């Protein structure tokens, strides 16, 4: 008889957020597969749990992956946990969950904290429709490429970001999106939890003025309704980008990601429109 994989959310900072159901699950399973066994050992020790820990992280390799799947097939019950929050969300557990389902293992969830949803709830921005984008690329070129594809997204956007890259990301967001309402949420549920709400430009000024520490969730308002690439032709797209301060080359590059026109044609439109704007 096949075992069961329990996908268990763990606290993102405050151990008081542990649920009785999570504790019961961690106690009853045969193993706990943890992203960092040293970190998770502290959680188990705090609640006097002695369930064996095995490591499962992005560097575990195919052998460990196969070992966990084999244990499930052999009838072992395993709890999957990450360092904090929900496994499988921006987390190496995603592949294990998918393959466990594929081999016929029952997969269930022990719900709990998730930083992205917690941040959205207190950001003060629209919550009816949102898109979670995880971590943006570290390199500026790749990061701006991703943001270019999100310029006309009307849903509220949620990102994870490292504190030392926050100012760079806010600068790119401001340049490519223009002024938007946003919130920088850090150290959720911890002693120094802080939410800073405002425009992208004010948040950028703050990030540049004082060092930012801790784990960051960045929540950004979506594009205004109707301000979508599907409603605009190439000339209108480059005009809006130029109005936001982008150069003709930058406007053409970003417009090419959301329009069907060739980049060279968009560049010509941007140069012509830029010349018109200078005459006014």
Tab-separated table of C-alpha atoms in Angstrom:
chain	number	residue	atom	x	y	z
A	1	UNK	CA	0.000	0.000	0.000
A	2	UNK	CA	1.379	3.382	-1.007
A	3	UNK	CA	2.232	5.937	1.615
A	4	UNK	CA	1.060	9.514	1.727
A	5	UNK	CA	2.932	12.767	1.121
A	6	UNK	CA	1.902	15.592	3.439
A	7	UNK	CA	2.764	19.050	2.098
A	8	UNK	CA	3.127	21.030	5.313
A	9	UNK	CA	3.296	24.794	5.690
A	10	UNK	CA	5.537	25.914	8.554
A	11	UNK	CA	5.839	29.292	10.312
A	12	UNK	CA	7.433	32.168	8.384
A	13	UNK	CA	8.801	33.713	11.555
A	14	UNK	CA	6.565	33.227	14.575
A	15	UNK	CA	6.445	29.706	16.040
A	16	UNK	CA	3.083	30.506	17.641
A	17	UNK	CA	1.592	30.156	14.152
A	18	UNK	CA	2.090	26.365	14.251
A	19	UNK	CA	-1.261	24.587	14.099
A	20	UNK	CA	-2.237	21.538	16.185
A	21	UNK	CA	-2.798	19.646	12.924
A	22	UNK	CA	0.746	20.362	11.756
A	23	UNK	CA	2.190	19.115	15.050
A	24	UNK	CA	0.081	15.946	14.885
A	25	UNK	CA	1.217	15.303	11.301
A	26	UNK	CA	4.906	15.845	12.051
A	27	UNK	CA	4.596	13.452	14.974
A	28	UNK	CA	2.806	10.678	13.097
A	29	UNK	CA	4.695	10.467	9.787
A	30	UNK	CA	7.641	8.128	9.255
A	31	UNK	CA	9.981	10.852	8.008
A	32	UNK	CA	10.137	14.613	7.604
A	33	UNK	CA	11.740	15.691	4.336
A	34	UNK	CA	13.247	19.114	5.039
A	35	UNK	CA	14.932	21.740	2.898
A	36	UNK	CA	17.504	22.332	5.674
A	37	UNK	CA	17.607	19.632	8.341
A	38	UNK	CA	19.563	21.830	10.760
A	39	UNK	CA	16.935	24.559	10.557
A	40	UNK	CA	14.024	22.125	10.775
A	41	UNK	CA	15.614	20.233	13.675
A	42	UNK	CA	15.146	23.386	15.756
A	43	UNK	CA	11.446	23.429	14.912
A	44	UNK	CA	10.999	19.786	15.898
A	45	UNK	CA	13.061	20.220	19.051
A	46	UNK	CA	11.003	23.249	20.099
A	47	UNK	CA	7.863	21.104	20.092
A	48	UNK	CA	9.564	17.980	21.508
A	49	UNK	CA	9.134	15.993	18.302
A	50	UNK	CA	11.569	13.181	17.471
A	51	UNK	CA	10.516	12.184	13.948
A	52	UNK	CA	13.543	11.328	11.752
A	53	UNK	CA	14.640	14.076	9.366
A	54	UNK	CA	15.920	13.557	5.830
A	55	UNK	CA	17.247	16.332	3.627
A	56	UNK	CA	15.487	17.322	0.422
A	57	UNK	CA	16.650	20.502	-1.307
A	58	UNK	CA	17.535	21.834	-4.752
A	59	UNK	CA	20.978	20.213	-4.628
A	60	UNK	CA	19.758	16.793	-3.475
A	61	UNK	CA	20.066	15.263	-6.908
A	62	UNK	CA	18.167	12.520	-8.701
A	63	UNK	CA	19.245	9.793	-6.274
A	64	UNK	CA	17.641	11.457	-3.236
A	65	UNK	CA	14.577	12.350	-5.304
A	66	UNK	CA	14.165	8.699	-6.325
A	67	UNK	CA	14.786	7.579	-2.738
A	68	UNK	CA	11.919	9.676	-1.390
A	69	UNK	CA	9.566	8.516	-4.140
A	70	UNK	CA	10.542	4.893	-3.481
A	71	UNK	CA	9.841	5.308	0.227
A	72	UNK	CA	6.384	6.634	-0.576
A	73	UNK	CA	5.749	3.706	-2.929
A	74	UNK	CA	6.831	1.335	-0.146
A	75	UNK	CA	4.130	2.687	2.149
A	76	UNK	CA	6.036	5.314	4.128
A	77	UNK	CA	4.224	8.490	5.133
A	78	UNK	CA	6.389	11.587	4.628
A	79	UNK	CA	5.908	15.225	5.608
A	80	UNK	CA	7.471	17.702	3.212
A	81	UNK	CA	8.509	21.024	4.751
A	82	UNK	CA	10.564	23.994	3.610
A	83	UNK	CA	12.552	26.430	5.737
A	84	UNK	CA	9.457	28.616	6.034
A	85	UNK	CA	6.011	28.821	4.473
A	86	UNK	CA	4.406	26.468	1.967
A	87	UNK	CA	6.576	23.828	0.229
A	88	UNK	CA	6.378	23.756	-3.537
A	89	UNK	CA	5.968	27.529	-3.880
A	90	UNK	CA	9.296	28.920	-5.129
A	91	UNK	CA	10.695	25.787	-3.537
A	92	UNK	CA	12.417	22.544	-4.660
A	93	UNK	CA	9.492	20.518	-3.340
A	94	UNK	CA	7.535	21.362	-6.489
A	95	UNK	CA	9.153	18.564	-8.492
A	96	UNK	CA	8.705	15.997	-5.717
A	97	UNK	CA	5.011	16.832	-5.398
A	98	UNK	CA	4.491	16.546	-9.137
A	99	UNK	CA	6.302	13.208	-9.405
A	100	UNK	CA	4.565	11.798	-6.340
A	101	UNK	CA	1.222	12.548	-7.990
A	102	UNK	CA	2.456	10.981	-11.234
A	103	UNK	CA	3.349	7.697	-9.519
A	104	UNK	CA	-0.052	7.497	-7.849
A	105	UNK	CA	0.901	8.589	-4.331
A	106	UNK	CA	-1.794	10.371	-2.358
A	107	UNK	CA	-0.761	13.964	-1.735
A	108	UNK	CA	-2.501	16.132	0.841
A	109	UNK	CA	-1.845	19.544	2.331
A	110	UNK	CA	-1.508	20.865	5.861
A	111	UNK	CA	-2.235	24.541	5.147
A	112	UNK	CA	-0.635	27.421	6.948
A	113	UNK	CA	1.481	30.540	6.511
A	114	UNK	CA	2.623	31.814	3.123
A	115	UNK	CA	4.477	35.117	2.906
A	116	UNK	CA	3.051	36.167	-0.466
A	117	UNK	CA	-0.583	35.867	0.624
A	118	UNK	CA	0.071	37.393	4.048
A	119	UNK	CA	1.783	40.387	2.422
A	120	UNK	CA	-1.029	40.851	-0.089
A	121	UNK	CA	-3.601	40.840	2.711
A	122	UNK	CA	-1.986	43.812	4.483
A	123	UNK	CA	-0.565	45.743	1.519
A	124	UNK	CA	-3.702	47.797	1.010
A	125	UNK	CA	-3.840	47.040	-2.721
A	126	UNK	CA	-6.584	45.263	-4.732
A	127	UNK	CA	-6.827	41.591	-3.791
A	128	UNK	CA	-9.614	40.257	-6.014
A	129	UNK	CA	-7.137	39.411	-8.806
A	130	UNK	CA	-3.405	39.016	-8.336
A	131	UNK	CA	-0.371	37.303	-9.855
A	132	UNK	CA	2.481	35.827	-7.838
A	133	UNK	CA	5.749	36.067	-9.777
A	134	UNK	CA	8.179	34.665	-7.176
A	135	UNK	CA	11.776	35.886	-7.379
A	136	UNK	CA	12.777	38.133	-10.257
A	137	UNK	CA	16.033	37.306	-12.072
A	138	UNK	CA	19.167	38.635	-10.403
A	139	UNK	CA	20.678	40.108	-13.565
A	140	UNK	CA	19.300	43.478	-14.622
A	141	UNK	CA	18.842	42.528	-18.275
A	142	UNK	CA	16.880	39.378	-17.455
A	143	UNK	CA	14.938	41.149	-14.722
A	144	UNK	CA	13.871	43.953	-17.060
A	145	UNK	CA	12.911	41.394	-19.688
A	146	UNK	CA	10.502	39.764	-17.239
A	147	UNK	CA	9.119	43.131	-16.129
A	148	UNK	CA	8.619	44.122	-19.750
A	149	UNK	CA	6.160	41.259	-20.142
A	150	UNK	CA	4.269	42.428	-17.040
A	151	UNK	CA	3.918	46.122	-17.914
A	152	UNK	CA	0.277	45.824	-18.924
A	153	UNK	CA	-0.767	43.224	-16.356
A	154	UNK	CA	-3.868	44.607	-14.617
A	155	UNK	CA	-3.672	42.263	-11.634
A	156	UNK	CA	-1.801	43.166	-8.454
A	157	UNK	CA	1.728	41.750	-8.698
A	158	UNK	CA	3.595	39.995	-5.887
A	159	UNK	CA	7.350	39.411	-5.889
A	160	UNK	CA	9.912	38.011	-3.486
A	161	UNK	CA	13.134	39.998	-3.404
A	162	UNK	CA	16.446	40.012	-1.555
A	163	UNK	CA	17.048	43.147	0.541
A	164	UNK	CA	20.298	44.030	-1.245
A	165	UNK	CA	18.480	44.071	-4.606
A	166	UNK	CA	15.364	45.936	-3.487
A	167	UNK	CA	16.486	49.396	-4.649
A	168	UNK	CA	17.554	48.080	-8.066
A	169	UNK	CA	14.243	46.297	-8.552
A	170	UNK	CA	12.202	49.324	-7.469
A	171	UNK	CA	14.193	51.488	-9.901
A	172	UNK	CA	13.467	49.083	-12.754
A	173	UNK	CA	9.788	48.910	-11.805
A	174	UNK	CA	9.505	52.697	-11.744
A	175	UNK	CA	11.249	53.099	-15.081
A	176	UNK	CA	9.213	50.440	-16.854
A	177	UNK	CA	5.827	50.673	-15.128
A	178	UNK	CA	5.727	54.366	-14.311
A	179	UNK	CA	4.319	55.533	-10.992
A	180	UNK	CA	2.269	52.861	-9.247
A	181	UNK	CA	1.066	52.254	-5.682
A	182	UNK	CA	3.093	49.550	-3.970
A	183	UNK	CA	4.096	48.090	-0.618
A	184	UNK	CA	7.357	46.724	0.723
A	185	UNK	CA	6.585	44.097	3.361
A	186	UNK	CA	9.458	42.710	5.380
A	187	UNK	CA	10.044	40.355	8.299
A	188	UNK	CA	6.443	39.132	8.336
A	189	UNK	CA	5.274	37.833	11.750
A	190	UNK	CA	8.680	38.595	13.266
A	191	UNK	CA	9.637	41.145	15.928
A	192	UNK	CA	10.651	43.765	13.362
A	193	UNK	CA	7.774	43.280	10.933
A	194	UNK	CA	7.304	46.415	8.848
A	195	UNK	CA	5.022	47.451	6.007
A	196	UNK	CA	5.936	50.527	3.985
A	197	UNK	CA	3.216	51.681	1.604
A	198	UNK	CA	3.440	54.393	-1.020
A	199	UNK	CA	4.344	55.123	-4.609
A	200	UNK	CA	7.179	53.311	-6.334
A	201	UNK	CA	9.229	56.517	-6.323
A	202	UNK	CA	8.766	57.082	-2.579
A	203	UNK	CA	9.614	53.467	-1.800
A	204	UNK	CA	12.707	53.721	-4.001
A	205	UNK	CA	13.835	56.875	-2.196
A	206	UNK	CA	13.365	55.127	1.145
A	207	UNK	CA	15.270	52.011	0.038
A	208	UNK	CA	18.176	54.166	-1.124
A	209	UNK	CA	18.173	56.270	2.035
A	210	UNK	CA	18.323	53.543	4.651
A	211	UNK	CA	19.549	49.933	4.498
A	212	UNK	CA	16.828	47.313	4.150
A	213	UNK	CA	17.216	44.049	6.012
A	214	UNK	CA	15.200	40.889	6.328
A	215	UNK	CA	13.014	38.881	3.981
A	216	UNK	CA	11.111	41.053	1.504
A	217	UNK	CA	7.757	40.717	-0.231
A	218	UNK	CA	7.083	43.425	-2.813
A	219	UNK	CA	3.445	44.075	-3.780
A	220	UNK	CA	2.777	46.331	-6.775
A	221	UNK	CA	-0.499	47.688	-8.108
A	222	UNK	CA	-1.512	46.485	-11.566
A	223	UNK	CA	-1.842	48.554	-14.717
A	224	UNK	CA	-4.960	50.684	-14.983
A	225	UNK	CA	-7.925	48.920	-16.552
A	226	UNK	CA	-7.787	49.379	-20.316
A	227	UNK	CA	-4.052	50.159	-20.254
A	228	UNK	CA	-3.209	46.799	-21.788
A	229	UNK	CA	-1.134	45.871	-24.784
A	230	UNK	CA	-4.121	44.197	-26.429
A	231	UNK	CA	-5.864	47.595	-26.556
A	232	UNK	CA	-2.883	49.488	-27.976
A	233	UNK	CA	-1.096	49.603	-31.289
A	234	UNK	CA	2.686	49.868	-31.534
A	235	UNK	CA	2.737	53.649	-31.786
A	236	UNK	CA	0.582	54.050	-28.700
A	237	UNK	CA	2.745	51.614	-26.720
A	238	UNK	CA	6.018	53.414	-27.529
A	239	UNK	CA	4.356	56.778	-26.857
A	240	UNK	CA	3.398	55.674	-23.353
A	241	UNK	CA	6.865	54.312	-22.706
A	242	UNK	CA	8.506	57.523	-23.928
A	243	UNK	CA	6.184	59.510	-21.675
A	244	UNK	CA	7.493	57.468	-18.762
A	245	UNK	CA	11.022	58.634	-19.538
A	246	UNK	CA	12.414	55.727	-21.528
A	247	UNK	CA	14.741	56.401	-24.462
A	248	UNK	CA	13.582	55.435	-27.998
A	249	UNK	CA	15.817	52.340	-27.893
A	250	UNK	CA	14.469	51.277	-24.500
A	251	UNK	CA	10.882	51.952	-25.579
A	252	UNK	CA	11.332	49.875	-28.732
A	253	UNK	CA	12.907	46.990	-26.839
A	254	UNK	CA	10.135	46.815	-24.248
A	255	UNK	CA	7.340	47.415	-26.773
A	256	UNK	CA	8.634	44.510	-28.870
A	257	UNK	CA	7.867	42.177	-25.963
A	258	UNK	CA	4.164	43.026	-26.018
A	259	UNK	CA	3.498	44.037	-29.642
A	260	UNK	CA	3.533	42.036	-32.845
A	261	UNK	CA	5.598	44.643	-34.715
A	262	UNK	CA	9.324	44.156	-35.431
A	263	UNK	CA	11.687	45.932	-33.058
A	264	UNK	CA	13.223	47.991	-35.888
A	265	UNK	CA	9.795	49.331	-36.839
A	266	UNK	CA	8.996	50.137	-33.212
A	267	UNK	CA	12.324	51.954	-32.893
A	268	UNK	CA	11.500	54.086	-35.924
A	269	UNK	CA	8.110	54.915	-34.399
A	270	UNK	CA	9.773	55.776	-31.098
A	271	UNK	CA	12.312	58.101	-32.748
A	272	UNK	CA	9.587	59.869	-34.707
A	273	UNK	CA	7.335	60.193	-31.669
A	274	UNK	CA	10.233	61.382	-29.554
A	275	UNK	CA	10.993	64.122	-32.070
A	276	UNK	CA	7.355	65.222	-31.961
A	277	UNK	CA	7.416	65.350	-28.170
A	278	UNK	CA	10.527	67.525	-28.184
A	279	UNK	CA	8.881	70.078	-30.471
A	280	UNK	CA	5.951	70.516	-28.108
